[in-house]
Amino acid sequence: MKDSSSVRRIIRSCWVLFLLAAPLLFAETLYSPTWGFSISPPEGYSYKGGDGKNRFSFSFEPRAPANLDIRIYDGGTFDSVEDLALDIQKRLSSQGEQEPFVYRSRKALLMELSFVLNGKQQSGWGLCIELDSRNGTKKPFMAALAYGDKAIQELLNFHLSALDSIIPGAEDSLAPGPISIYAFPEGEKKDTKIAILPAKAMLDPNAALACKTTVDREFAVLSAYQNDSLWKDAWIRFYRMIFRDSYERLADVAFTIERNISQQIDGQSMDRAKKNRYFAEQALAWVQQFRYERDLMGTDFVDLVTAATEGRGDCDSRALLWAIILQHNNIKSAIMVSRDYSHAMGLALLEGGGARFTTGTGDTEQKWLVAETTAQVPLGLIGASVADPAKWIPVLF
């Protein structure tokens, strides 16, 4: 069996650009009220069958056929994730390595898949993981298999992205996905300088690399939709995957920034709404000082840990970082992106004056205050040249 570092290197280096021009199908988030898990596969996966409770199958068509099969096993069906993986391997006559790991206190296992289906060699990955117990029973297991034609190597990014989108339980919704945790197990956190501020935060030494790997993989997936009618949905998923992967990693950064800003208003009489507005303004002023940087030959997105510690990034990196910092401080935030303007801005539900961007209708309508992150302008100010709301896409978290 390969040592763990060699298996992880496969996961870490799996991304390549994927530029299929075929029309794709829409994939929605699947949530199971029975078992409490959810999954958001890339755009192009459509539900094709199952019993709606314990078995779910998705397909990715038409040019690059791939499959995503999910099966839930009641507690007691298998004694361990290893036993479940061996059973899968035998039934599929699959070859490949298997390696157990721990995902946020859940027993898990990642397995390589290599088998023949309908005369074609298939390859991919399988994830076996514990779910939350129901009614005090033994914890059930999920088996999620993502696989496709081995000849289409670019599909590997889709397999890994689909598996990494799995949220085993509600408490995992703002934590890095299982594939990211497998590839970069949490290390001992160390004091790390935060850009611009005279402050440090506790960060995993591998956090930036882990975030960058997720960004690279998701950008490779996103590249498939450049000329597709579903490019908007693909963009939204891209930013949501990065948001989820980065949120928990940046918890202490957000706490340190909150503490730094709070010291500026200690002793002042301000209600909660004014404090929230002041905090958002100061956090915005911080990201506005970053060095503007783009990588047009790469992903064109600086990972958020690097952005926070090195003070550099493009508009979308800064907007997403700002939104995460606000969310950690209980301020509802989002971002909006525009292909027409090649720009991104932050959004927040705050009181006070300023330009607003509206999402939803009727009871779901929300009016978000806009935040320009690349120019040193006040919160709520937007340039007239980028002010057409029809050219912006909201990304809500």
mmCIF file of N, CA and C in Angstrom, residues 157-247:
data_model
loop_
_atom_site.group_PDB
_atom_site.id
_atom_site.type_symbol
_atom_site.label_atom_id
_atom_site.label_comp_id
_atom_site.label_asym_id
_atom_site.label_seq_id
_atom_site.Cartn_x
_atom_site.Cartn_y
_atom_site.Cartn_z
ATOM 1 N N ASN A 157 -11.062 16.144 -11.643
ATOM 2 C CA ASN A 157 -11.409 17.340 -10.874
ATOM 3 C C ASN A 157 -12.874 17.342 -10.470
ATOM 4 N N PHE A 158 -13.736 16.891 -11.378
ATOM 5 C CA PHE A 158 -15.161 16.844 -11.084
ATOM 6 C C PHE A 158 -15.459 15.816 -9.997
ATOM 7 N N HIS A 159 -14.789 14.665 -10.068
ATOM 8 C CA HIS A 159 -14.984 13.641 -9.035
ATOM 9 C C HIS A 159 -14.624 14.198 -7.659
ATOM 10 N N LEU A 160 -13.443 14.821 -7.566
ATOM 11 C CA LEU A 160 -12.982 15.333 -6.272
ATOM 12 C C LEU A 160 -13.844 16.485 -5.790
ATOM 13 N N SER A 161 -14.259 17.355 -6.712
ATOM 14 C CA SER A 161 -15.105 18.479 -6.338
ATOM 15 C C SER A 161 -16.452 18.000 -5.807
ATOM 16 N N ALA A 162 -17.029 16.998 -6.468
ATOM 17 C CA ALA A 162 -18.313 16.463 -6.015
ATOM 18 C C ALA A 162 -18.199 15.886 -4.607
ATOM 19 N N LEU A 163 -17.158 15.107 -4.360
ATOM 20 C CA LEU A 163 -16.979 14.502 -3.040
ATOM 21 C C LEU A 163 -16.665 15.550 -1.977
ATOM 22 N N ASP A 164 -15.924 16.587 -2.361
ATOM 23 C CA ASP A 164 -15.566 17.626 -1.397
ATOM 24 C C ASP A 164 -16.762 18.496 -1.039
ATOM 25 N N SER A 165 -17.815 18.462 -1.858
ATOM 26 C CA SER A 165 -19.013 19.255 -1.560
ATOM 27 C C SER A 165 -19.920 18.579 -0.539
ATOM 28 N N ILE A 166 -19.592 17.356 -0.149
ATOM 29 C CA ILE A 166 -20.423 16.633 0.811
ATOM 30 C C ILE A 166 -20.343 17.304 2.173
ATOM 31 N N ILE A 167 -21.494 17.541 2.765
ATOM 32 C CA ILE A 167 -21.602 18.051 4.140
ATOM 33 C C ILE A 167 -22.279 16.959 4.958
ATOM 34 N N PRO A 168 -21.519 16.174 5.724
ATOM 35 C CA PRO A 168 -22.112 15.029 6.441
ATOM 36 C C PRO A 168 -23.171 15.422 7.455
ATOM 37 N N GLY A 169 -22.999 16.578 8.110
ATOM 38 C CA GLY A 169 -23.955 17.044 9.105
ATOM 39 C C GLY A 169 -23.976 18.554 9.147
ATOM 40 N N ALA A 170 -24.990 19.121 9.789
ATOM 41 C CA ALA A 170 -25.161 20.578 9.804
ATOM 42 C C ALA A 170 -23.946 21.302 10.365
ATOM 43 N N GLU A 171 -23.272 20.692 11.337
ATOM 44 C CA GLU A 171 -22.118 21.347 11.958
ATOM 45 C C GLU A 171 -20.911 21.402 11.034
ATOM 46 N N ASP A 172 -20.987 20.730 9.891
ATOM 47 C CA ASP A 172 -19.873 20.719 8.940
ATOM 48 C C ASP A 172 -20.078 21.699 7.787
ATOM 49 N N SER A 173 -21.159 22.460 7.808
ATOM 50 C CA SER A 173 -21.520 23.275 6.646
ATOM 51 C C SER A 173 -20.541 24.408 6.376
ATOM 52 N N LEU A 174 -19.827 24.875 7.394
ATOM 53 C CA LEU A 174 -18.867 25.966 7.210
ATOM 54 C C LEU A 174 -17.445 25.501 7.501
ATOM 55 N N ALA A 175 -17.202 24.226 7.288
ATOM 56 C CA ALA A 175 -15.870 23.654 7.480
ATOM 57 C C ALA A 175 -15.353 23.150 6.140
ATOM 58 N N PRO A 176 -14.040 23.074 5.957
ATOM 59 C CA PRO A 176 -13.506 22.501 4.715
ATOM 60 C C PRO A 176 -14.099 21.121 4.454
ATOM 61 N N GLY A 177 -14.239 20.761 3.184
ATOM 62 C CA GLY A 177 -14.824 19.485 2.826
ATOM 63 C C GLY A 177 -13.924 18.304 3.124
ATOM 64 N N PRO A 178 -14.460 17.095 3.018
ATOM 65 C CA PRO A 178 -13.690 15.884 3.365
ATOM 66 C C PRO A 178 -12.420 15.697 2.541
ATOM 67 N N ILE A 179 -12.451 16.017 1.252
ATOM 68 C CA ILE A 179 -11.268 15.821 0.417
ATOM 69 C C ILE A 179 -10.170 16.789 0.826
ATOM 70 N N SER A 180 -10.534 18.021 1.123
ATOM 71 C CA SER A 180 -9.547 19.004 1.555
ATOM 72 C C SER A 180 -8.916 18.609 2.882
ATOM 73 N N ILE A 181 -9.737 18.127 3.808
ATOM 74 C CA ILE A 181 -9.198 17.706 5.114
ATOM 75 C C ILE A 181 -8.308 16.480 4.952
ATOM 76 N N TYR A 182 -8.694 15.565 4.063
ATOM 77 C CA TYR A 182 -7.849 14.401 3.817
ATOM 78 C C TYR A 182 -6.493 14.821 3.273
ATOM 79 N N ALA A 183 -6.496 15.707 2.285
ATOM 80 C CA ALA A 183 -5.250 16.109 1.640
ATOM 81 C C ALA A 183 -4.363 16.934 2.557
ATOM 82 N N PHE A 184 -4.985 17.705 3.444
ATOM 83 C CA PHE A 184 -4.229 18.578 4.343
ATOM 84 C C PHE A 184 -4.750 18.423 5.767
ATOM 85 N N PRO A 185 -4.336 17.343 6.451
ATOM 86 C CA PRO A 185 -4.772 17.163 7.838
ATOM 87 C C PRO A 185 -4.370 18.368 8.684
ATOM 88 N N GLU A 186 -5.205 18.703 9.639
ATOM 89 C CA GLU A 186 -4.940 19.882 10.457
ATOM 90 C C GLU A 186 -3.652 19.717 11.256
ATOM 91 N N GLY A 187 -2.809 20.738 11.198
ATOM 92 C CA GLY A 187 -1.563 20.734 11.947
ATOM 93 C C GLY A 187 -1.634 21.653 13.153
ATOM 94 N N GLU A 188 -0.552 21.762 13.859
ATOM 95 C CA GLU A 188 -0.506 22.633 15.035
ATOM 96 C C GLU A 188 -0.492 24.094 14.582
ATOM 97 N N LYS A 189 -1.447 24.858 15.071
ATOM 98 C CA LYS A 189 -1.559 26.248 14.650
ATOM 99 C C LYS A 189 -0.453 27.096 15.270
ATOM 100 N N LYS A 190 -0.042 28.097 14.501
ATOM 101 C CA LYS A 190 1.047 28.969 14.942
ATOM 102 C C LYS A 190 0.652 30.428 14.779
ATOM 103 N N ASP A 191 1.263 31.274 15.594
ATOM 104 C CA ASP A 191 1.059 32.714 15.463
ATOM 105 C C ASP A 191 1.523 33.172 14.086
ATOM 106 N N THR A 192 0.646 33.832 13.353
ATOM 107 C CA THR A 192 0.952 34.281 12.002
ATOM 108 C C THR A 192 0.579 35.749 11.855
ATOM 109 N N LYS A 193 1.491 36.528 11.310
ATOM 110 C CA LYS A 193 1.260 37.963 11.146
ATOM 111 C C LYS A 193 0.114 38.216 10.173
ATOM 112 N N ILE A 194 -0.801 39.112 10.562
ATOM 113 C CA ILE A 194 -1.866 39.542 9.679
ATOM 114 C C ILE A 194 -1.390 40.756 8.907
ATOM 115 N N ALA A 195 -1.700 40.805 7.635
ATOM 116 C CA ALA A 195 -1.243 41.900 6.784
ATOM 117 C C ALA A 195 -1.713 43.252 7.318
ATOM 118 N N ILE A 196 -0.805 44.216 7.279
ATOM 119 C CA ILE A 196 -1.068 45.630 7.570
ATOM 120 C C ILE A 196 -1.263 45.909 9.058
ATOM 121 N N LEU A 197 -2.030 45.085 9.738
ATOM 122 C CA LEU A 197 -2.332 45.318 11.148
ATOM 123 C C LEU A 197 -1.183 44.888 12.065
ATOM 124 N N PRO A 198 -1.043 45.537 13.214
ATOM 125 C CA PRO A 198 -0.040 45.110 14.203
ATOM 126 C C PRO A 198 -0.601 43.969 15.046
ATOM 127 N N ALA A 199 -0.922 42.865 14.398
ATOM 128 C CA ALA A 199 -1.595 41.774 15.089
ATOM 129 C C ALA A 199 -1.249 40.443 14.443
ATOM 130 N N LYS A 200 -1.431 39.372 15.221
ATOM 131 C CA LYS A 200 -1.201 38.021 14.735
ATOM 132 C C LYS A 200 -2.433 37.169 14.998
ATOM 133 N N ALA A 201 -2.537 36.087 14.247
ATOM 134 C CA ALA A 201 -3.632 35.138 14.428
ATOM 135 C C ALA A 201 -3.064 33.735 14.400
ATOM 136 N N MET A 202 -3.779 32.802 15.033
ATOM 137 C CA MET A 202 -3.360 31.408 15.048
ATOM 138 C C MET A 202 -3.860 30.736 13.765
ATOM 139 N N LEU A 203 -2.891 30.267 12.956
ATOM 140 C CA LEU A 203 -3.233 29.634 11.686
ATOM 141 C C LEU A 203 -2.477 28.333 11.507
ATOM 142 N N ASP A 204 -3.134 27.376 10.877
ATOM 143 C CA ASP A 204 -2.469 26.138 10.478
ATOM 144 C C ASP A 204 -1.406 26.485 9.438
ATOM 145 N N PRO A 205 -0.170 26.006 9.588
ATOM 146 C CA PRO A 205 0.882 26.325 8.610
ATOM 147 C C PRO A 205 0.543 25.927 7.177
ATOM 148 N N ASN A 206 -0.336 24.920 7.020
ATOM 149 C CA ASN A 206 -0.710 24.467 5.680
ATOM 150 C C ASN A 206 -2.011 25.090 5.177
ATOM 151 N N ALA A 207 -2.565 26.042 5.923
ATOM 152 C CA ALA A 207 -3.877 26.591 5.563
ATOM 153 C C ALA A 207 -3.857 27.264 4.199
ATOM 154 N N ALA A 208 -2.825 28.052 3.924
ATOM 155 C CA ALA A 208 -2.771 28.758 2.640
ATOM 156 C C ALA A 208 -2.664 27.776 1.478
ATOM 157 N N LEU A 209 -1.813 26.763 1.624
ATOM 158 C CA LEU A 209 -1.650 25.774 0.570
ATOM 159 C C LEU A 209 -2.935 24.974 0.375
ATOM 160 N N ALA A 210 -3.592 24.633 1.477
ATOM 161 C CA ALA A 210 -4.855 23.899 1.380
ATOM 162 C C ALA A 210 -5.903 24.725 0.645
ATOM 163 N N CYS A 211 -6.002 26.004 0.993
ATOM 164 C CA CYS A 211 -6.963 26.878 0.318
ATOM 165 C C CYS A 211 -6.626 27.021 -1.157
ATOM 166 N N LYS A 212 -5.354 27.187 -1.463
ATOM 167 C CA LYS A 212 -4.949 27.351 -2.860
ATOM 168 C C LYS A 212 -5.265 26.107 -3.675
ATOM 169 N N THR A 213 -5.071 24.942 -3.092
ATOM 170 C CA THR A 213 -5.375 23.699 -3.797
ATOM 171 C C THR A 213 -6.859 23.612 -4.130
ATOM 172 N N THR A 214 -7.707 24.004 -3.189
ATOM 173 C CA THR A 214 -9.144 24.023 -3.455
ATOM 174 C C THR A 214 -9.479 25.033 -4.547
ATOM 175 N N VAL A 215 -8.882 26.223 -4.466
ATOM 176 C CA VAL A 215 -9.123 27.248 -5.482
ATOM 177 C C VAL A 215 -8.714 26.738 -6.863
ATOM 178 N N ASP A 216 -7.536 26.129 -6.957
ATOM 179 C CA ASP A 216 -7.048 25.624 -8.240
ATOM 180 C C ASP A 216 -7.986 24.568 -8.818
ATOM 181 N N ARG A 217 -8.414 23.645 -7.960
ATOM 182 C CA ARG A 217 -9.307 22.579 -8.433
ATOM 183 C C ARG A 217 -10.650 23.150 -8.887
ATOM 184 N N GLU A 218 -11.214 24.041 -8.085
ATOM 185 C CA GLU A 218 -12.519 24.594 -8.428
ATOM 186 C C GLU A 218 -12.448 25.511 -9.646
ATOM 187 N N PHE A 219 -11.315 26.173 -9.840
ATOM 188 C CA PHE A 219 -11.158 26.982 -11.040
ATOM 189 C C PHE A 219 -11.076 26.092 -12.277
ATOM 190 N N ALA A 220 -10.422 24.938 -12.136
ATOM 191 C CA ALA A 220 -10.369 23.984 -13.245
ATOM 192 C C ALA A 220 -11.767 23.504 -13.608
ATOM 193 N N VAL A 221 -12.599 23.245 -12.601
ATOM 194 C CA VAL A 221 -13.987 22.858 -12.854
ATOM 195 C C VAL A 221 -14.750 24.010 -13.507
ATOM 196 N N LEU A 222 -14.579 25.203 -12.967
ATOM 197 C CA LEU A 222 -15.274 26.375 -13.502
ATOM 198 C C LEU A 222 -14.939 26.625 -14.965
ATOM 199 N N SER A 223 -13.715 26.315 -15.366
ATOM 200 C CA SER A 223 -13.284 26.567 -16.739
ATOM 201 C C SER A 223 -14.121 25.811 -17.765
ATOM 202 N N ALA A 224 -14.784 24.749 -17.348
ATOM 203 C CA ALA A 224 -15.622 23.974 -18.265
ATOM 204 C C ALA A 224 -16.850 24.745 -18.721
ATOM 205 N N TYR A 225 -17.189 25.807 -18.009
ATOM 206 C CA TYR A 225 -18.449 26.501 -18.260
ATOM 207 C C TYR A 225 -18.271 27.869 -18.913
ATOM 208 N N GLN A 226 -17.093 28.134 -19.443
ATOM 209 C CA GLN A 226 -16.829 29.457 -20.003
ATOM 210 C C GLN A 226 -17.845 29.847 -21.066
ATOM 211 N N ASN A 227 -18.205 28.916 -21.935
ATOM 212 C CA ASN A 227 -19.119 29.211 -23.035
ATOM 213 C C ASN A 227 -20.447 28.481 -22.898
ATOM 214 N N ASP A 228 -20.775 28.104 -21.689
ATOM 215 C CA ASP A 228 -21.988 27.332 -21.450
ATOM 216 C C ASP A 228 -23.086 28.218 -20.882
ATOM 217 N N SER A 229 -24.316 27.858 -21.129
ATOM 218 C CA SER A 229 -25.446 28.654 -20.649
ATOM 219 C C SER A 229 -25.561 28.658 -19.131
ATOM 220 N N LEU A 230 -24.898 27.720 -18.468
ATOM 221 C CA LEU A 230 -24.979 27.633 -17.013
ATOM 222 C C LEU A 230 -23.782 28.279 -16.321
ATOM 223 N N TRP A 231 -23.094 29.166 -17.017
ATOM 224 C CA TRP A 231 -21.903 29.769 -16.429
ATOM 225 C C TRP A 231 -22.210 30.542 -15.152
ATOM 226 N N LYS A 232 -23.389 31.143 -15.050
ATOM 227 C CA LYS A 232 -23.736 31.886 -13.833
ATOM 228 C C LYS A 232 -23.807 30.955 -12.629
ATOM 229 N N ASP A 233 -24.476 29.809 -12.805
ATOM 230 C CA ASP A 233 -24.584 28.838 -11.713
ATOM 231 C C ASP A 233 -23.206 28.299 -11.324
ATOM 232 N N ALA A 234 -22.352 28.098 -12.327
ATOM 233 C CA ALA A 234 -21.008 27.603 -12.055
ATOM 234 C C ALA A 234 -20.202 28.628 -11.273
ATOM 235 N N TRP A 235 -20.343 29.902 -11.617
ATOM 236 C CA TRP A 235 -19.657 30.954 -10.865
ATOM 237 C C TRP A 235 -20.107 30.958 -9.408
ATOM 238 N N ILE A 236 -21.400 30.885 -9.192
ATOM 239 C CA ILE A 236 -21.924 30.911 -7.827
ATOM 240 C C ILE A 236 -21.370 29.746 -7.021
ATOM 241 N N ARG A 237 -21.373 28.560 -7.620
ATOM 242 C CA ARG A 237 -20.837 27.395 -6.907
ATOM 243 C C ARG A 237 -19.357 27.565 -6.608
ATOM 244 N N PHE A 238 -18.592 28.106 -7.549
ATOM 245 C CA PHE A 238 -17.160 28.331 -7.355
ATOM 246 C C PHE A 238 -16.914 29.149 -6.091
ATOM 247 N N TYR A 239 -17.608 30.253 -5.935
ATOM 248 C CA TYR A 239 -17.376 31.108 -4.770
ATOM 249 C C TYR A 239 -17.915 30.473 -3.486
ATOM 250 N N ARG A 240 -18.998 29.725 -3.581
ATOM 251 C CA ARG A 240 -19.511 29.059 -2.385
ATOM 252 C C ARG A 240 -18.561 27.968 -1.901
ATOM 253 N N MET A 241 -17.943 27.253 -2.814
ATOM 254 C CA MET A 241 -16.973 26.228 -2.418
ATOM 255 C C MET A 241 -15.774 26.858 -1.721
ATOM 256 N N ILE A 242 -15.297 27.993 -2.227
ATOM 257 C CA ILE A 242 -14.162 28.680 -1.605
ATOM 258 C C ILE A 242 -14.563 29.246 -0.249
ATOM 259 N N PHE A 243 -15.771 29.813 -0.174
ATOM 260 C CA PHE A 243 -16.267 30.348 1.091
ATOM 261 C C PHE A 243 -16.268 29.271 2.166
ATOM 262 N N ARG A 244 -16.837 28.112 1.823
ATOM 263 C CA ARG A 244 -16.897 27.024 2.796
ATOM 264 C C ARG A 244 -15.504 26.557 3.197
ATOM 265 N N ASP A 245 -14.609 26.396 2.225
ATOM 266 C CA ASP A 245 -13.273 25.895 2.511
ATOM 267 C C ASP A 245 -12.484 26.856 3.389
ATOM 268 N N SER A 246 -12.726 28.155 3.259
ATOM 269 C CA SER A 246 -11.917 29.160 3.942
ATOM 270 C C SER A 246 -12.499 29.609 5.277
ATOM 271 N N TYR A 247 -13.796 29.472 5.465
ATOM 272 C CA TYR A 247 -14.475 30.092 6.598
ATOM 273 C C TYR A 247 -13.863 29.710 7.946
#
